Amino acid sequence: MLYIKCPYCGLRAQKEFSYGGDATVKRPNINEEVSNEDWDNFVYMRKSPRGKHIELWQHIAGCRQWIKVQRDTATHEIFQTAKVTEEIR
Amino acid sequence: MSQPFRLNKEGLINRNKKISFTFNGKKLFGYEGDTIASALIANGIHLVGRSFKYHRPRGFFGAGVEEPNAKLQVEFNGHSEPNVNATEMELVEGLSATSQNCWPSVNFDIGAINNFLKMFFPAGFYYKTFMWPKSFWYKIYEPFIRKAAGLGVASLEKDKERYEHKFEYCDLLVTGSGPSGLASAYAAAKNGAKVILAEDKPRFGGTLLTDDVSIDNLSGKDWAEKIVSELKSMPNVTVKNRSQVFGYYDHNMLVMFERVSDHLEKKSKFTPRQRLWYIRAKETILSTGSIERPIVFGNNDTPGIFLSAAAKEYMKVYGVLVGKKPIIFTNNDSAYETALEFKKNNVEPIILDTREEHSSELIDEAKSKGIDIRFSHGVIVANGYKKVKSAKIGKLNKDKNSFEKIETIDCDCICVSGFWTPSVHLASQSGNKLKYDEKIDAFIPDKKKQHETSVGAANGSFTLEQSLKHGFENGAYLSAKITDTKTEIAIPNVNEKKYGAHDKFWCMPLPKNENPKRFVDFQNDVSVSDIEIALREGYRSIEHVKRYTTLGMATDQGRTSNLNGLQLVSNIENKIVPEVGHTTFRPPFTPITIGTIVGREVGMEYMPTRKTPMHEWHERNNAVFVDAGAWKRPRYYKQGNETLFEASKREAKNVRENVGICDVTTLGKIDIKGPDAAEFLNRVYTNAWMKLPVGKARYGLMLREDGIVMDDGTTTRISENHYHMTTTTAQAANVLSHLEYYLQIVWPELNVNVVSTTEQWAGAAIAGPKSRDMLSKLYPDLDVSNDALPFMGYKEIDFFGVPSRIFRISFSGELAYEINVKSDHGLFMWEKMMEVGEEFGNQPYGTEALSTLRIEMGHVAGPELDGRTIPSDVSLNGLVSKKKDFIGKNSLGREAFNVESRQKIVGLIPIDRKSSIPEGSHIVKDKNVKSPNPKLGHVSSSCWSVENNNPFSLAIMKDGKNMIGKKFFAVSPLKNKSIEVEVISSHYVDPEGKRVRS
């Protein structure tokens, strides 16, 4: 079971969190024209890397904040966590 | 009542307390501190079970977790448990143990005929035999195999025991209380670290209890006792016996299985039987020790053959002799200690040592005590069926592949030692890639992957001096990193016997023309020839060999067989062991009970139960409940002998004719506040929200980004910057997360806050043509006219002195209102409604009637919004704005969503107006077409229309709108029904929606 450091609450067990997918995907701006290709990439296309992956988790049984987690998908090592407004280098 | 194999003095058992038990119906006794195994051996009983495949007689082989054979069905404390390890289970008064996998009895087992048919049961026999005729598999072969190859029988009774889970955090977890574990725990505790010391056995000390050593002039056992009692007195240390750390998971999470009360005769009601510990440790010391491995020889599974260390443990811990005429068969010095222990107890052992004549401290001591030592010797085959009687032994030639001399000698037990295998299971589970250590012919941990440090025998160091040194050093080093404290501890003086080098010898050759079974894996009956077959048939990967032969797959996980299996494969393949590699070590290390995994999450505690404030009233009034997620909702209120069908019809009809009330507390409610709330709603919902006035509600539809409908509900503007959103019961949590996602990540610039208020409000719907009359009685001061409170209107007004909210919204399609009061007043509101409504013929209605009402109105719900439908599929395209952007809008333009023949919602009625159409039925053109019959759609919801008094269903059907008026079949192979139906509009009742606006 992973041990995730919520930037608001500190280290908490995985069962308090809910997974939210790739954190690097950016939604096209609202009220702006978007090409079919860009839209499809946003809705459907995801990479499945082996190794470092920046992803979203929500601290659902805690502060309910969405957070960013940089995790190794093969070893589960967590390198860094951050608020969604912060960048992960 | 005498115990022929019990020593007079030796052992750590309590001879003042006799414990009686039965084995296969026979009354026996042992002492407090005995295991089932030690008590049976004391009574001279060795035959305890039959083997898995060949039903060969089997006895005890080990003295702890390594035991492959002695798995018993045990009844104690009122329950029956299969596959109990007799070498681990402590004796309790009244325990009753029986042998497994034998019929009619362990002494006379008909299945043993398999032993003579063994040519039919080679490796992979499951895949080769019983293949023809095919139809025989289910009815004859499989039941036969299942009956023949079995372990114990699981109880069919409900488990009455209590099991618990515990979460714990510590600086250092020490797994195993042998010398290295005790030293590590002690050093870390002295540095002020929070330490948990876990020991699988009832007694602390590991090998210190059995080895002839001294530490600081104390015996090993006394030193262990001293350290443990000091640790127990320290507030920063938790010391646990009977606790097996069985799994090493991510981020240093370890899981431990504690046998809390299995060894107790009496316990209090709330004492759990077993407890599962989730331990998050900053650092872990793996001091799991090592397990002796056997040397493979002919009929090496005969009862009376033991691991030599087990034989020593039976003498030293339990005061029990495994035999009085022992052969010690070894390739190393450690078995000499067993021989010396026999000698000390006046039993004359014969030592067969595969090594050539040489000298070491232990050999010299054995010689000086006059023990018969035969170098270059080994056991070729054990004789005896249910108990070893003699052994054919041979003098090996220089190459150790044939014999210079063969003779038979009498014996009643053979104690075998093929050197030691470190227990690297936890290290491997942590992600540590193991490395092969040529010095000890076994795998040891390599580079760390998590915060784990293996010490002592688990790390391949087999001397006490080294183990203690590593333990103290690592315990001090790891804890100092955490506590920043360094307490100097003097490493004690150690007195132990020096071992000479072991012999890299693991399997006895066979003389010509002799072919007894030589078992590698006892528990799954895998012999040398089985592995040879697998390799001959082309299996190369050790993982494939494992699966084909079942080597190492049984409950003992190959603890005594894995390395010998690898040796055999590497010999045949002409590879070295590290090239062959090892199979994966998986948790749990030892079998654990299902009850422990489940813990307290059984019955009512399986998941939380959510009850509305009116629940108690529903119960009092014969409500039959249905689960809606964690909620309990009244499905119908039973009157007399009514069936569900009759009751729901009555309730729905009453709503259509008079008035009814329904508990709608479970609907999700979300409070939305902030200056940008309107803008936010406008993006979240498909329809327009910028112009909704204060005091008005609106129906809204939300999509996922892929254009699929996510949820629907009404949202009301309470004040300028304050909205009250409702969601479906099922989607409440998802919708909240969804809103939070957009507010926190996508549009953080919007100044809006959302919070769930589901549990703050109790809700009741009042529906039916007489609902306005009833409302006016509930609110005498309120103008309830259609002008003052129109459809989608909203009012805040006191309800008999209690603040309340009135929403004029409707799910039933009738004139309806929804009243919300604070949860604490829910029951008051409900009872008041029942009281006031009486004169209007008010009746409560449950979810079944609610469904009926919405289905015949053509209102969609979960079965239609099934994650596959877009708004136009369910006739909600009127709610999709063409002007503004919203979540999922771009997806609605997709080609597949816009083809003419796309699925649409329709209504179905049976031609005979009688047959109910099962939900989930497929719509087909011709019911007689052989499958696959092309499917045109499926029935999503069905009801008995109370308005028209015949069945009615909603369906999602290809090109649905153009099918209206046509006839099809709704077929349900599951219910064996096919019903001719006519397609009609999905709005079966009041298609113009006049009633809700009346």
PDB file of C-alpha atoms in Angstrom, chain A residues 1-4 12-15 18 20 22 25 27-32 34 36 39-40 42-44 56 58 60 63-67 75-78 84-85, chain B residues 167 169 249-253 278 280 449 601 679 683 705-706 733 736-738 740-742 744-748 883-892 894 897:
ATOM      1  CA  MET A   1       0.000   0.000   0.000  1.00  0.00           C
ATOM      2  CA  LEU A   2       1.437   3.355  -1.038  1.00  0.00           C
ATOM      3  CA  TYR A   3       2.294   6.068   1.439  1.00  0.00           C
ATOM      4  CA  ILE A   4       1.445   9.397  -0.130  1.00  0.00           C
ATOM      5  CA  ARG A  12      -1.259   9.329   4.607  1.00  0.00           C
ATOM      6  CA  ALA A  13      -2.158   5.790   3.582  1.00  0.00           C
ATOM      7  CA  GLN A  14      -3.184   5.125   0.016  1.00  0.00           C
ATOM      8  CA  LYS A  15      -6.690   4.143   1.032  1.00  0.00           C
ATOM      9  CA  SER A  18      -8.463   8.228  -5.138  1.00  0.00           C
ATOM     10  CA  GLY A  20      -7.155  10.695 -11.031  1.00  0.00           C
ATOM     11  CA  ASP A  22      -2.239  11.787 -15.920  1.00  0.00           C
ATOM     12  CA  VAL A  25      -3.010  16.576 -19.643  1.00  0.00           C
ATOM     13  CA  ARG A  27      -7.973  20.701 -20.967  1.00  0.00           C
ATOM     14  CA  PRO A  28      -8.454  22.944 -23.993  1.00  0.00           C
ATOM     15  CA  ASN A  29      -9.735  26.350 -22.906  1.00  0.00           C
ATOM     16  CA  ILE A  30     -13.467  26.778 -22.567  1.00  0.00           C
ATOM     17  CA  ASN A  31     -15.174  28.847 -25.268  1.00  0.00           C
ATOM     18  CA  GLU A  32     -12.226  28.425 -27.635  1.00  0.00           C
ATOM     19  CA  VAL A  34     -10.330  23.304 -30.718  1.00  0.00           C
ATOM     20  CA  ASN A  36     -10.779  17.423 -33.475  1.00  0.00           C
ATOM     21  CA  TRP A  39      -9.803  17.314 -28.487  1.00  0.00           C
ATOM     22  CA  ASP A  40      -9.334  13.582 -29.072  1.00  0.00           C
ATOM     23  CA  PHE A  42      -7.285  15.456 -24.533  1.00  0.00           C
ATOM     24  CA  VAL A  43     -10.188  13.045 -24.063  1.00  0.00           C
ATOM     25  CA  TYR A  44      -8.699   9.726 -25.067  1.00  0.00           C
ATOM     26  CA  LEU A  56      -3.368  13.326 -10.053  1.00  0.00           C
ATOM     27  CA  GLN A  58      -7.536  13.296  -4.734  1.00  0.00           C
ATOM     28  CA  ILE A  60     -10.866  12.000  -0.905  1.00  0.00           C
ATOM     29  CA  CYS A  63      -8.882  17.413   2.796  1.00  0.00           C
ATOM     30  CA  ARG A  64     -10.526  16.620  -0.586  1.00  0.00           C
ATOM     31  CA  GLN A  65      -7.785  18.457  -2.436  1.00  0.00           C
ATOM     32  CA  TRP A  66      -6.548  17.197  -5.763  1.00  0.00           C
ATOM     33  CA  ILE A  67      -2.778  16.853  -5.682  1.00  0.00           C
ATOM     34  CA  THR A  75       8.514   0.442  -8.633  1.00  0.00           C
ATOM     35  CA  HIS A  76       5.844   2.685  -7.091  1.00  0.00           C
ATOM     36  CA  GLU A  77       8.571   4.940  -5.779  1.00  0.00           C
ATOM     37  CA  ILE A  78       7.154   8.414  -5.142  1.00  0.00           C
ATOM     38  CA  VAL A  84      -2.011  21.139  -8.332  1.00  0.00           C
ATOM     39  CA  THR A  85      -1.083  24.792  -8.665  1.00  0.00           C
TER      40      THR A  85
ATOM     41  CA  PHE B 167      -2.676  -0.104  12.126  1.00  0.00           C
ATOM     42  CA  TYR B 169       3.631   2.919  12.867  1.00  0.00           C
ATOM     43  CA  TYR B 249       4.443  -4.376   0.541  1.00  0.00           C
ATOM     44  CA  ASP B 250       5.134  -0.993  -1.015  1.00  0.00           C
ATOM     45  CA  HIS B 251       6.586   1.911   0.913  1.00  0.00           C
ATOM     46  CA  ASN B 252       7.693  -0.211   3.834  1.00  0.00           C
ATOM     47  CA  MET B 253       4.235  -1.472   4.694  1.00  0.00           C
ATOM     48  CA  TYR B 278      -0.628  -3.222   9.117  1.00  0.00           C
ATOM     49  CA  ARG B 280       4.297   1.145   8.433  1.00  0.00           C
ATOM     50  CA  LYS B 449      15.004  -1.761  -2.701  1.00  0.00           C
ATOM     51  CA  GLU B 601     -15.800  -6.191   8.112  1.00  0.00           C
ATOM     52  CA  GLU B 679     -20.659  30.737 -14.638  1.00  0.00           C
ATOM     53  CA  ARG B 683     -19.894  25.168 -17.819  1.00  0.00           C
ATOM     54  CA  GLU B 705     -15.769  15.104 -21.435  1.00  0.00           C
ATOM     55  CA  ASP B 706     -16.426  12.234 -23.846  1.00  0.00           C
ATOM     56  CA  ALA B 733     -19.836  11.235  -4.544  1.00  0.00           C
ATOM     57  CA  LEU B 736     -18.727  16.189  -5.996  1.00  0.00           C
ATOM     58  CA  SER B 737     -15.265  14.955  -7.032  1.00  0.00           C
ATOM     59  CA  HIS B 738     -16.008  15.992 -10.599  1.00  0.00           C
ATOM     60  CA  GLU B 740     -13.842  19.741  -7.260  1.00  0.00           C
ATOM     61  CA  TYR B 741     -11.652  18.588 -10.139  1.00  0.00           C
ATOM     62  CA  TYR B 742     -12.767  21.442 -12.374  1.00  0.00           C
ATOM     63  CA  GLN B 744      -9.202  23.044  -8.316  1.00  0.00           C
ATOM     64  CA  ILE B 745      -7.429  22.067 -11.513  1.00  0.00           C
ATOM     65  CA  VAL B 746      -9.089  23.300 -14.677  1.00  0.00           C
ATOM     66  CA  TRP B 747     -10.683  26.603 -13.682  1.00  0.00           C
ATOM     67  CA  PRO B 748      -9.023  27.679 -10.431  1.00  0.00           C
ATOM     68  CA  LYS B 883     -24.782  28.672 -28.020  1.00  0.00           C
ATOM     69  CA  LYS B 884     -22.426  28.109 -25.132  1.00  0.00           C
ATOM     70  CA  ASP B 885     -19.522  25.803 -24.331  1.00  0.00           C
ATOM     71  CA  PHE B 886     -19.718  23.190 -21.569  1.00  0.00           C
ATOM     72  CA  ILE B 887     -17.980  20.052 -20.352  1.00  0.00           C
ATOM     73  CA  GLY B 888     -18.195  17.406 -23.073  1.00  0.00           C
ATOM     74  CA  LYS B 889     -19.644  19.643 -25.766  1.00  0.00           C
ATOM     75  CA  ASN B 890     -16.853  19.083 -28.269  1.00  0.00           C
ATOM     76  CA  SER B 891     -17.435  15.354 -28.130  1.00  0.00           C
ATOM     77  CA  LEU B 892     -21.099  15.612 -29.141  1.00  0.00           C
ATOM     78  CA  ARG B 894     -18.399  13.090 -33.174  1.00  0.00           C
ATOM     79  CA  PHE B 897     -22.927  10.232 -32.191  1.00  0.00           C
TER      80      PHE B 897
END
